[in-house]
CSV table of C-alpha atoms and ligand atoms in Angstrom, one decimal:
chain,number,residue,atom,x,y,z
A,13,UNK,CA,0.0,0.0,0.0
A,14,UNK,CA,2.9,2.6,-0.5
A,15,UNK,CA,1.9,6.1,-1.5
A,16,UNK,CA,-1.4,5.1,0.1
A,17,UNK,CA,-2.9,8.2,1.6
A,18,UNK,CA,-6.3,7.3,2.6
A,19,UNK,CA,-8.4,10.1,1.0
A,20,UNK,CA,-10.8,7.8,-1.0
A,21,UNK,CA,-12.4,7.2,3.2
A,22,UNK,CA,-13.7,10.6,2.3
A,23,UNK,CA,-16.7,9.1,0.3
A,24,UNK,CA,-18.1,7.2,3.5
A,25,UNK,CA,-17.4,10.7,5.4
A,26,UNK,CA,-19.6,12.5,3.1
A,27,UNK,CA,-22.2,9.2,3.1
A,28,UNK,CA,-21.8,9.4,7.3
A,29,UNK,CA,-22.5,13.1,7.5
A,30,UNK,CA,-25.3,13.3,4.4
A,31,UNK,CA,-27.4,10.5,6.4
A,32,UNK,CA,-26.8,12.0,9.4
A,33,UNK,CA,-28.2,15.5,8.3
A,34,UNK,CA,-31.0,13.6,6.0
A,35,UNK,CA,-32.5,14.3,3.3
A,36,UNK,CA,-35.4,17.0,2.9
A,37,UNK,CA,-37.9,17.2,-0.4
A,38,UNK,CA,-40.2,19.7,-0.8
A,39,UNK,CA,-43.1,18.6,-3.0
A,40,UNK,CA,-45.9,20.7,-3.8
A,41,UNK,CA,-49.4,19.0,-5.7
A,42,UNK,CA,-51.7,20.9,-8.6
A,43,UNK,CA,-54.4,20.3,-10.0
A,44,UNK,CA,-58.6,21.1,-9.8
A,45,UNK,CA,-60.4,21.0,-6.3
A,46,UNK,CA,-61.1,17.3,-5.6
A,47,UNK,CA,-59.6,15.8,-7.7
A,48,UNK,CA,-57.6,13.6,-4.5
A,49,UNK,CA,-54.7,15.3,-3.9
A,50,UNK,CA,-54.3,16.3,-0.2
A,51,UNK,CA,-55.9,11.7,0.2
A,52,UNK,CA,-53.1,11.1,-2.3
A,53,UNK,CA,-50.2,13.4,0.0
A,54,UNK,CA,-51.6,11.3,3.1
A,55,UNK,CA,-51.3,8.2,1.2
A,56,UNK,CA,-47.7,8.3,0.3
A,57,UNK,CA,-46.4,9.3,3.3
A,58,UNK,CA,-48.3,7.7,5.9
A,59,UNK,CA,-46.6,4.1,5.9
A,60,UNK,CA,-43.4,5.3,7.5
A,61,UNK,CA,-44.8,8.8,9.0
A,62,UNK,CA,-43.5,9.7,12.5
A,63,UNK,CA,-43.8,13.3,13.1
A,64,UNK,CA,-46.1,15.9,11.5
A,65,UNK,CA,-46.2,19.5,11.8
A,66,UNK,CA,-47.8,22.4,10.2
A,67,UNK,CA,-52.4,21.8,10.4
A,68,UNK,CA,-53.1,18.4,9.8
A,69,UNK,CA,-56.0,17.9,7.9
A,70,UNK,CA,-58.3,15.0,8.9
A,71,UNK,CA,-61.8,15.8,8.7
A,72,UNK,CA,-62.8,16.0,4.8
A,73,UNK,CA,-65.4,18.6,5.2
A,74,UNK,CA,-63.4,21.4,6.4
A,75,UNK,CA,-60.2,20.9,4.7
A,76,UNK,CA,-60.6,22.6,1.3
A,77,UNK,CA,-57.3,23.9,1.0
A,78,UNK,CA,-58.1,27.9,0.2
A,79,UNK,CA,-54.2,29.0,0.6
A,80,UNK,CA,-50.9,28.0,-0.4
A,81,UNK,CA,-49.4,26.2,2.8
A,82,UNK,CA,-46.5,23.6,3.4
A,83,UNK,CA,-46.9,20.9,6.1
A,84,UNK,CA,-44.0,18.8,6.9
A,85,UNK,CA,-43.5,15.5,8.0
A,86,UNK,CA,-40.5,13.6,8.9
A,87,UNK,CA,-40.3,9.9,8.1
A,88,UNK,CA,-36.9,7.8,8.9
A,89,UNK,CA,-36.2,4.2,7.2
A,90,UNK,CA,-33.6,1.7,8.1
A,91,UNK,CA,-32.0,4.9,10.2
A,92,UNK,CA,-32.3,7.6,7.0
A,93,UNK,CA,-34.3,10.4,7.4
A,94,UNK,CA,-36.2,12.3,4.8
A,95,UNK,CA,-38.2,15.5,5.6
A,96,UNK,CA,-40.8,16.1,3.5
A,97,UNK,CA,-42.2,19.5,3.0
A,98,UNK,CA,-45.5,19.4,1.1
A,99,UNK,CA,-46.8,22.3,0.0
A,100,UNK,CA,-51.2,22.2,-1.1
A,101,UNK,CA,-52.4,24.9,-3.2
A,102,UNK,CA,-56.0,26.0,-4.0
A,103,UNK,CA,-57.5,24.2,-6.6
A,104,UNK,CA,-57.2,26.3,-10.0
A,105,UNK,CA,-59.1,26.6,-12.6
A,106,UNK,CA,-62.5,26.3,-10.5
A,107,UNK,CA,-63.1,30.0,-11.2
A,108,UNK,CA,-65.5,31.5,-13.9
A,109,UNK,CA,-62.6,33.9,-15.0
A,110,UNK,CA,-59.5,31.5,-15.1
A,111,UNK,CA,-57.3,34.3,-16.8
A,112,UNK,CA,-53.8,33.8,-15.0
A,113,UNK,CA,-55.0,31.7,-12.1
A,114,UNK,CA,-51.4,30.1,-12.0
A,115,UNK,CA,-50.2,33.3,-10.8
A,116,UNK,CA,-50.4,32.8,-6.9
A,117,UNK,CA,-48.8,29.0,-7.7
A,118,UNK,CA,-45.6,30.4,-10.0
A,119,UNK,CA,-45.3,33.0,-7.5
A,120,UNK,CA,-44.7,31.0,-4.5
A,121,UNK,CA,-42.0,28.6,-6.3
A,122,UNK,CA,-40.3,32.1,-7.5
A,123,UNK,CA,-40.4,33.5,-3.9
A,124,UNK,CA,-38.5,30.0,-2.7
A,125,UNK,CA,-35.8,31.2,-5.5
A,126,UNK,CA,-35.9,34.8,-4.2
A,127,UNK,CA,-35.6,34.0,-0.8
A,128,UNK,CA,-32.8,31.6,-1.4
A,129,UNK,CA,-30.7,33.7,-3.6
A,130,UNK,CA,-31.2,36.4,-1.0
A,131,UNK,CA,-29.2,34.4,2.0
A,132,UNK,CA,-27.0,33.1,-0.8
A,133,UNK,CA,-25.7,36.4,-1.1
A,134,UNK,CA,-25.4,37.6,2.8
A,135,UNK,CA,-23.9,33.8,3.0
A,136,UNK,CA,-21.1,33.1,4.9
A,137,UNK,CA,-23.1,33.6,7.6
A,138,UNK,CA,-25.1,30.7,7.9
A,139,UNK,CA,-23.3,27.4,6.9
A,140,UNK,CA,-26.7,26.0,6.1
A,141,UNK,CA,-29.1,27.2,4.3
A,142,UNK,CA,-32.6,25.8,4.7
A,143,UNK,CA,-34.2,24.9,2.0
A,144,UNK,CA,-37.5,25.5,0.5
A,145,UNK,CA,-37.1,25.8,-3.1
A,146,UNK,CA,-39.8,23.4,-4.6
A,147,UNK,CA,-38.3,20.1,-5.7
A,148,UNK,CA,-41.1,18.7,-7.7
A,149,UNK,CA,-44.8,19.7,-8.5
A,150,UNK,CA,-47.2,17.1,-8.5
A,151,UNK,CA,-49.7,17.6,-11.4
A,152,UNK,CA,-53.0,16.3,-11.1
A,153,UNK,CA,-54.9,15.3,-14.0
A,154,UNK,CA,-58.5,14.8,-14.2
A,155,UNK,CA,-59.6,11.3,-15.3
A,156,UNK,CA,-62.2,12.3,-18.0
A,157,UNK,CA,-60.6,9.8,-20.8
A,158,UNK,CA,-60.3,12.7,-23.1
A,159,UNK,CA,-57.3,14.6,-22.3
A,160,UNK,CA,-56.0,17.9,-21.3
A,161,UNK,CA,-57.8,21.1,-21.1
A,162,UNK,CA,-56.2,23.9,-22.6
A,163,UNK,CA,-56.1,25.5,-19.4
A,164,UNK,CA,-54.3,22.4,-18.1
A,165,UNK,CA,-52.1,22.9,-21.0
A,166,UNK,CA,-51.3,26.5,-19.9
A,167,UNK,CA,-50.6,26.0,-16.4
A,168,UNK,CA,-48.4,23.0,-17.3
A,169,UNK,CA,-46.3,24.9,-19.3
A,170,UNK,CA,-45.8,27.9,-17.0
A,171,UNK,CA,-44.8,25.6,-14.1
A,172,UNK,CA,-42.4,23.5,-16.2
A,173,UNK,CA,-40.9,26.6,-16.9
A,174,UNK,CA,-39.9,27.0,-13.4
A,175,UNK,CA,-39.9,23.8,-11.3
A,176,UNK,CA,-39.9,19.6,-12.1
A,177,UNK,CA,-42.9,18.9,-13.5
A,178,UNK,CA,-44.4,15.4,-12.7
A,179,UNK,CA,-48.3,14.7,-13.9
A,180,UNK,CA,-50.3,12.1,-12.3
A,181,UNK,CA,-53.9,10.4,-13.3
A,182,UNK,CA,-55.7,11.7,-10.3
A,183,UNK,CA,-58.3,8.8,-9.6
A,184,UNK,CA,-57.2,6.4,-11.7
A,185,UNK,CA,-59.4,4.3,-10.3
A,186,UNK,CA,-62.5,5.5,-12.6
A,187,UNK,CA,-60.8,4.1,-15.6
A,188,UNK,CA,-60.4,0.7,-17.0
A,189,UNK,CA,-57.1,-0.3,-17.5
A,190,UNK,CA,-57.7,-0.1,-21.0
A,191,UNK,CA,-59.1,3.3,-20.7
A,192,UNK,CA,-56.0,4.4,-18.4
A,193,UNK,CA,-53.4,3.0,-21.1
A,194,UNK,CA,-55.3,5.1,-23.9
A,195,UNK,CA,-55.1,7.7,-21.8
A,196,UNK,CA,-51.5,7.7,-20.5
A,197,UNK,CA,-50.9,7.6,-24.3
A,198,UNK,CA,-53.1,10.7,-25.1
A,199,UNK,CA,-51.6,12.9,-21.7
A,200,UNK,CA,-48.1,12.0,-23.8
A,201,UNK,CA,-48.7,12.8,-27.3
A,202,UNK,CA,-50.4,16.5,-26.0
A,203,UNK,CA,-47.8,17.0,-23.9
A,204,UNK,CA,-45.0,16.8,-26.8
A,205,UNK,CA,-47.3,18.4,-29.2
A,206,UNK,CA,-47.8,21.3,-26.8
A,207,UNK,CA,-43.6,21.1,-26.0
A,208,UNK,CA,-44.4,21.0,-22.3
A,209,UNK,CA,-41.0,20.0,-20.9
A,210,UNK,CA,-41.8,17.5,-18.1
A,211,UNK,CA,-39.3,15.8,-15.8
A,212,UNK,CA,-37.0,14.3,-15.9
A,213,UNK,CA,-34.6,15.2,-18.4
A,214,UNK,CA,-31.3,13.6,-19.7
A,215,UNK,CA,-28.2,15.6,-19.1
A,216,UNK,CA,-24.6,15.0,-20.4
A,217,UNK,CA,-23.4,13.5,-17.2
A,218,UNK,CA,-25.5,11.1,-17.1
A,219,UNK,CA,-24.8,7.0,-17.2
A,220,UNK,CA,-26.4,4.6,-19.6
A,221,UNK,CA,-28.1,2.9,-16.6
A,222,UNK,CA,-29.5,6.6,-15.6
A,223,UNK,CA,-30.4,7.4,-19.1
A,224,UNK,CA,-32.2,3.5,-19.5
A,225,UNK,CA,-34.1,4.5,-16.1
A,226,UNK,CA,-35.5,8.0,-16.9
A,227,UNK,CA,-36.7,6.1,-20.3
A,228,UNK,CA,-38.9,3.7,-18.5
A,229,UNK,CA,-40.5,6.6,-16.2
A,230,UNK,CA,-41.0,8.6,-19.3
A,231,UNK,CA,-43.0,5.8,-20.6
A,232,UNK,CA,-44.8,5.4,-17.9
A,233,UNK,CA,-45.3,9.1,-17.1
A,234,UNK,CA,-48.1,10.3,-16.3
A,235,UNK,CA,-48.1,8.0,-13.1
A,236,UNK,CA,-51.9,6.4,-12.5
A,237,UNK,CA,-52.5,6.9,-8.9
A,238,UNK,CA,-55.3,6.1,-6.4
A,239,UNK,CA,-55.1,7.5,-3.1
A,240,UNK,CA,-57.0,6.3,0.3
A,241,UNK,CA,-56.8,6.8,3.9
A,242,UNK,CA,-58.9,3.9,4.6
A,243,UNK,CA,-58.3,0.3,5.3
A,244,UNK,CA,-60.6,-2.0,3.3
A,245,UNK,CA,-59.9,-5.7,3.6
A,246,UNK,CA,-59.0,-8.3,0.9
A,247,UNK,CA,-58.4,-11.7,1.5
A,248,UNK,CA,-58.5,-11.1,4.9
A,249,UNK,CA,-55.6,-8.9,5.3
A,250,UNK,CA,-56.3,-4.6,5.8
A,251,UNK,CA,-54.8,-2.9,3.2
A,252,UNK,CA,-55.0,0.8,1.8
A,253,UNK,CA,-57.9,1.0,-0.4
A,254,UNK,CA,-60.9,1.8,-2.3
A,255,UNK,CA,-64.1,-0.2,-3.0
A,256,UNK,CA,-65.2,0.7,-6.2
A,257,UNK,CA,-68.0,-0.6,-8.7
A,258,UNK,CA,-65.4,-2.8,-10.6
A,259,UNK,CA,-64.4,-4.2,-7.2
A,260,UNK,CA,-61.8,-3.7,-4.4
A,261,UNK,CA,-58.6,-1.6,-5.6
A,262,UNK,CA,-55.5,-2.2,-3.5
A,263,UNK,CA,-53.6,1.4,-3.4
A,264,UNK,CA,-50.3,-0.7,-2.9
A,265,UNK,CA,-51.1,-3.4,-5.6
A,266,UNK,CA,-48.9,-2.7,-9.0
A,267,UNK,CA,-51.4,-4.2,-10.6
A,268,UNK,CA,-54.3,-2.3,-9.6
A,269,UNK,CA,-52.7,1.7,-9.8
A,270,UNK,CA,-49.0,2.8,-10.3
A,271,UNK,CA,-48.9,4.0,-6.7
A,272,UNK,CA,-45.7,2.7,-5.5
A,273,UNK,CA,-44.3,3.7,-8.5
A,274,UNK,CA,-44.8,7.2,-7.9
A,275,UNK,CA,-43.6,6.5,-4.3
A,276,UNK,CA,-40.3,5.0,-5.5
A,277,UNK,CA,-39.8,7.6,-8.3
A,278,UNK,CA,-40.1,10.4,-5.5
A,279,UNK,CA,-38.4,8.8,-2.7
A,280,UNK,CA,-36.0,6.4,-3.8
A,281,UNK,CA,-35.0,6.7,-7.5
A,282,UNK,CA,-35.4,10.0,-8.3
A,283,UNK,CA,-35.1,11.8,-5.0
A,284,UNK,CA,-31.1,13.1,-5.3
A,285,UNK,CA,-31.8,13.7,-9.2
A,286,UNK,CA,-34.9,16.1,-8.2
A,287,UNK,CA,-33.1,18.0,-5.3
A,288,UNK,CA,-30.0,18.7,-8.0
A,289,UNK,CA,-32.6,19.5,-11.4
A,290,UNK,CA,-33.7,21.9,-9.2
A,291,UNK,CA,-30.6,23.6,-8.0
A,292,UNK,CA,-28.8,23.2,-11.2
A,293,UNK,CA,-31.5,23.8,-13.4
A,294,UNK,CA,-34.5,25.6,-12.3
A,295,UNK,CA,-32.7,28.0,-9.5
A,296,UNK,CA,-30.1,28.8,-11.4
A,297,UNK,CA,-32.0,30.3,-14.0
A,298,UNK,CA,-33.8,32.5,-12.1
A,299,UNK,CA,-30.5,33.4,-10.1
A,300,UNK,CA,-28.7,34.2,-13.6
A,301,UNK,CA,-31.5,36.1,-14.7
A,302,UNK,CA,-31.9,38.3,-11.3
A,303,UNK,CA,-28.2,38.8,-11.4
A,304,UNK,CA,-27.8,40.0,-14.7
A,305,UNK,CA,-30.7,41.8,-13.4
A,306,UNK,CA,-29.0,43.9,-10.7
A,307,UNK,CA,-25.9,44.3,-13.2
A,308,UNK,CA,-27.8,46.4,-15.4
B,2,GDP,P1,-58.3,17.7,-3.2
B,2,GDP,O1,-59.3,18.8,-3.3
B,2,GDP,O2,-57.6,17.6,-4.6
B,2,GDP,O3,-57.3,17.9,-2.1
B,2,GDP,O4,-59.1,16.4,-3.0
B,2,GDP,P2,-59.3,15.5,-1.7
B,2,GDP,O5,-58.1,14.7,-1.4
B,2,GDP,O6,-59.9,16.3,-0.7
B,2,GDP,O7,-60.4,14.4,-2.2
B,2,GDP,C1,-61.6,14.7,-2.7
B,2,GDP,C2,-62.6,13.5,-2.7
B,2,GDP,O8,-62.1,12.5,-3.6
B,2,GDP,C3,-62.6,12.8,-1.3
B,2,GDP,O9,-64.0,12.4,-1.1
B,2,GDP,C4,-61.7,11.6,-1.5
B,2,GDP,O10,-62.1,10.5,-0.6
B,2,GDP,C5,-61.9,11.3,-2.9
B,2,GDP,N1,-60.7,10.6,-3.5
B,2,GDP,C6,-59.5,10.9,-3.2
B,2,GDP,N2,-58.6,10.2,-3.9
B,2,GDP,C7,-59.4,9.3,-4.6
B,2,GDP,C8,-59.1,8.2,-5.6
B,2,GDP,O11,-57.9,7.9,-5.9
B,2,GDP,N3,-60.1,7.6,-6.1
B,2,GDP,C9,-61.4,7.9,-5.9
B,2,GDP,N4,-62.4,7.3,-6.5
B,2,GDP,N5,-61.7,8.9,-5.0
B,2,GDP,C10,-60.7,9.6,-4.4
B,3,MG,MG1,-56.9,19.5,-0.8
């Protein structure tokens, strides 16, 4: 071992002190009022869910989300812990006049940017800067069979313009799995004829094995979900579900809804490559374009 000098221990030093901090993602979800998506945010992190701050919504009737909010919840598996900050906005597109009813939604992930450029600058200071710059948007698409609105169109693309986009079938559910493969296929070709940019996106650095992966989540993209906070039983075992007229759906069952798909994409696969998109990509960006900005 001559000329051995013991720097390559550094990568379990970084491992050691990145677990030890954890990680934290801060999601927030889109879409129409009622189309699931504060059942689905309950569903995905309730299975490993120890500690939850910020107003917990339990009772259905009063928790129609009028303001843009971010609860946060903590979960730790196998000793790793992962903060997630989700952030519910108001249902758009429910008005009569939907003329720029993004706004409120692009302006919240721009004031993330804002406010993290702004202790960027006075750094030094604080070693650590917390983080609230929006990692991913959930998109929540209505299951009609049909396809996008054009105001689901136009809110898309001002959002992917700014933060990941990731769409999801809200209530997949209501759809055969016929209908939902028709579907998916429909949500696709819009999406490329209307050159929304959705997530995620190859970049030079990338691996073969990275690039072979984000290939089979862009063909499954978007992401079928059914969400539950009930227990139905099947087969005699309690699981997360929903009793529908086609029968009982297992929220967990792969064959039944791409749930834990979605769950792996966010919190397993993808989670790093989401946190880094959005530093790399999305913040800096905006941080360019202020600077330049303040130059001129
Ligand atoms: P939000 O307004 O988008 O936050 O919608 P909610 O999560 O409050 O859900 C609205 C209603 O839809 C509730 O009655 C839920 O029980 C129901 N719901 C939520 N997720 C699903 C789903 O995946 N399938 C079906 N069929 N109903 C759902
Ligand atoms: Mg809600």
């Amino acid at each position: 071992l001559e000329g051995y000098v013991g720097f390559d221990s550094i990568t379990s030093q970084i491992e050691a002190k990145l677990l030890k901090r954890g990680f934290a993602l801060n999601i927030m979800v889109v879409g129409q009022t009622g189309l699931g998506k504060s059942t689905l945010v309950n569903t995905l992190f309730s299975s490993h869910l120890i500690e939850s701050k910020g107003r917990l919504e339990s009772h259905e009737a009063v928790r129609k989300t009028t303001e843009i909010h971010p609860v946060s919840h903590l979960v730790i598996e196998n000793g790793v812990k992962l903060r997630l900050n989700i952030v519910d906005t108001p249902g758009y597109g429910d008005q009569v006049n939907n003329d720029n009813c993004w706004d409120p939604i692009v302006k919240y992930i721009k004031d993330q940017h804002s406010a993290y450029l702004r202790k960027e600058l006075t750094a030094m200071r604080d070693r650590y800067i917390a983080d609230t710059r929006i990692h991913v948007c959930l998109f929540f698409i209505n299951p009609t069979g049909h396809g996008l609105r054009p105001i689901d169109v136009a809110v898309m693309k001002k959002l992917s313009d700014v933060v990941n986009v990731v769409p999801v079938i809200a209530k997949s559910d209501s759809l055969t799995l016929d209908e939902r493969d028709l579907f998916k296929e429909r949500i696709r070709a819009e999406m490329q004829y209307n050159n929304i940019r959705v997530y995620p996106f190859d970049n030079e650095e990338y691996e073969d094995e990275e690039r072979e992966l984000n290939e089979r989540i862009r063909a499954l993209i978007p992401f079928a979900v059914v969400g539950s906070e009930k227990q139905v039983v099947i087969d005699g075992k309690s699981v997360r579900g929903r009793k529908n007229r086609y029968g009982v759906i297992n929220v967990e069952n792969e064959n039944h809804c791409e749930f834990v798909y979605l769950r792996n994409f966010l919190t397993r696969t993808h989670l790093q490559d989401l946190i880094e998109t959005t530093a790399h990509i999305h913040y800096e960006q905006f941080r360019s374009k202020q600077l330049l900005a303040l130059k001129e």
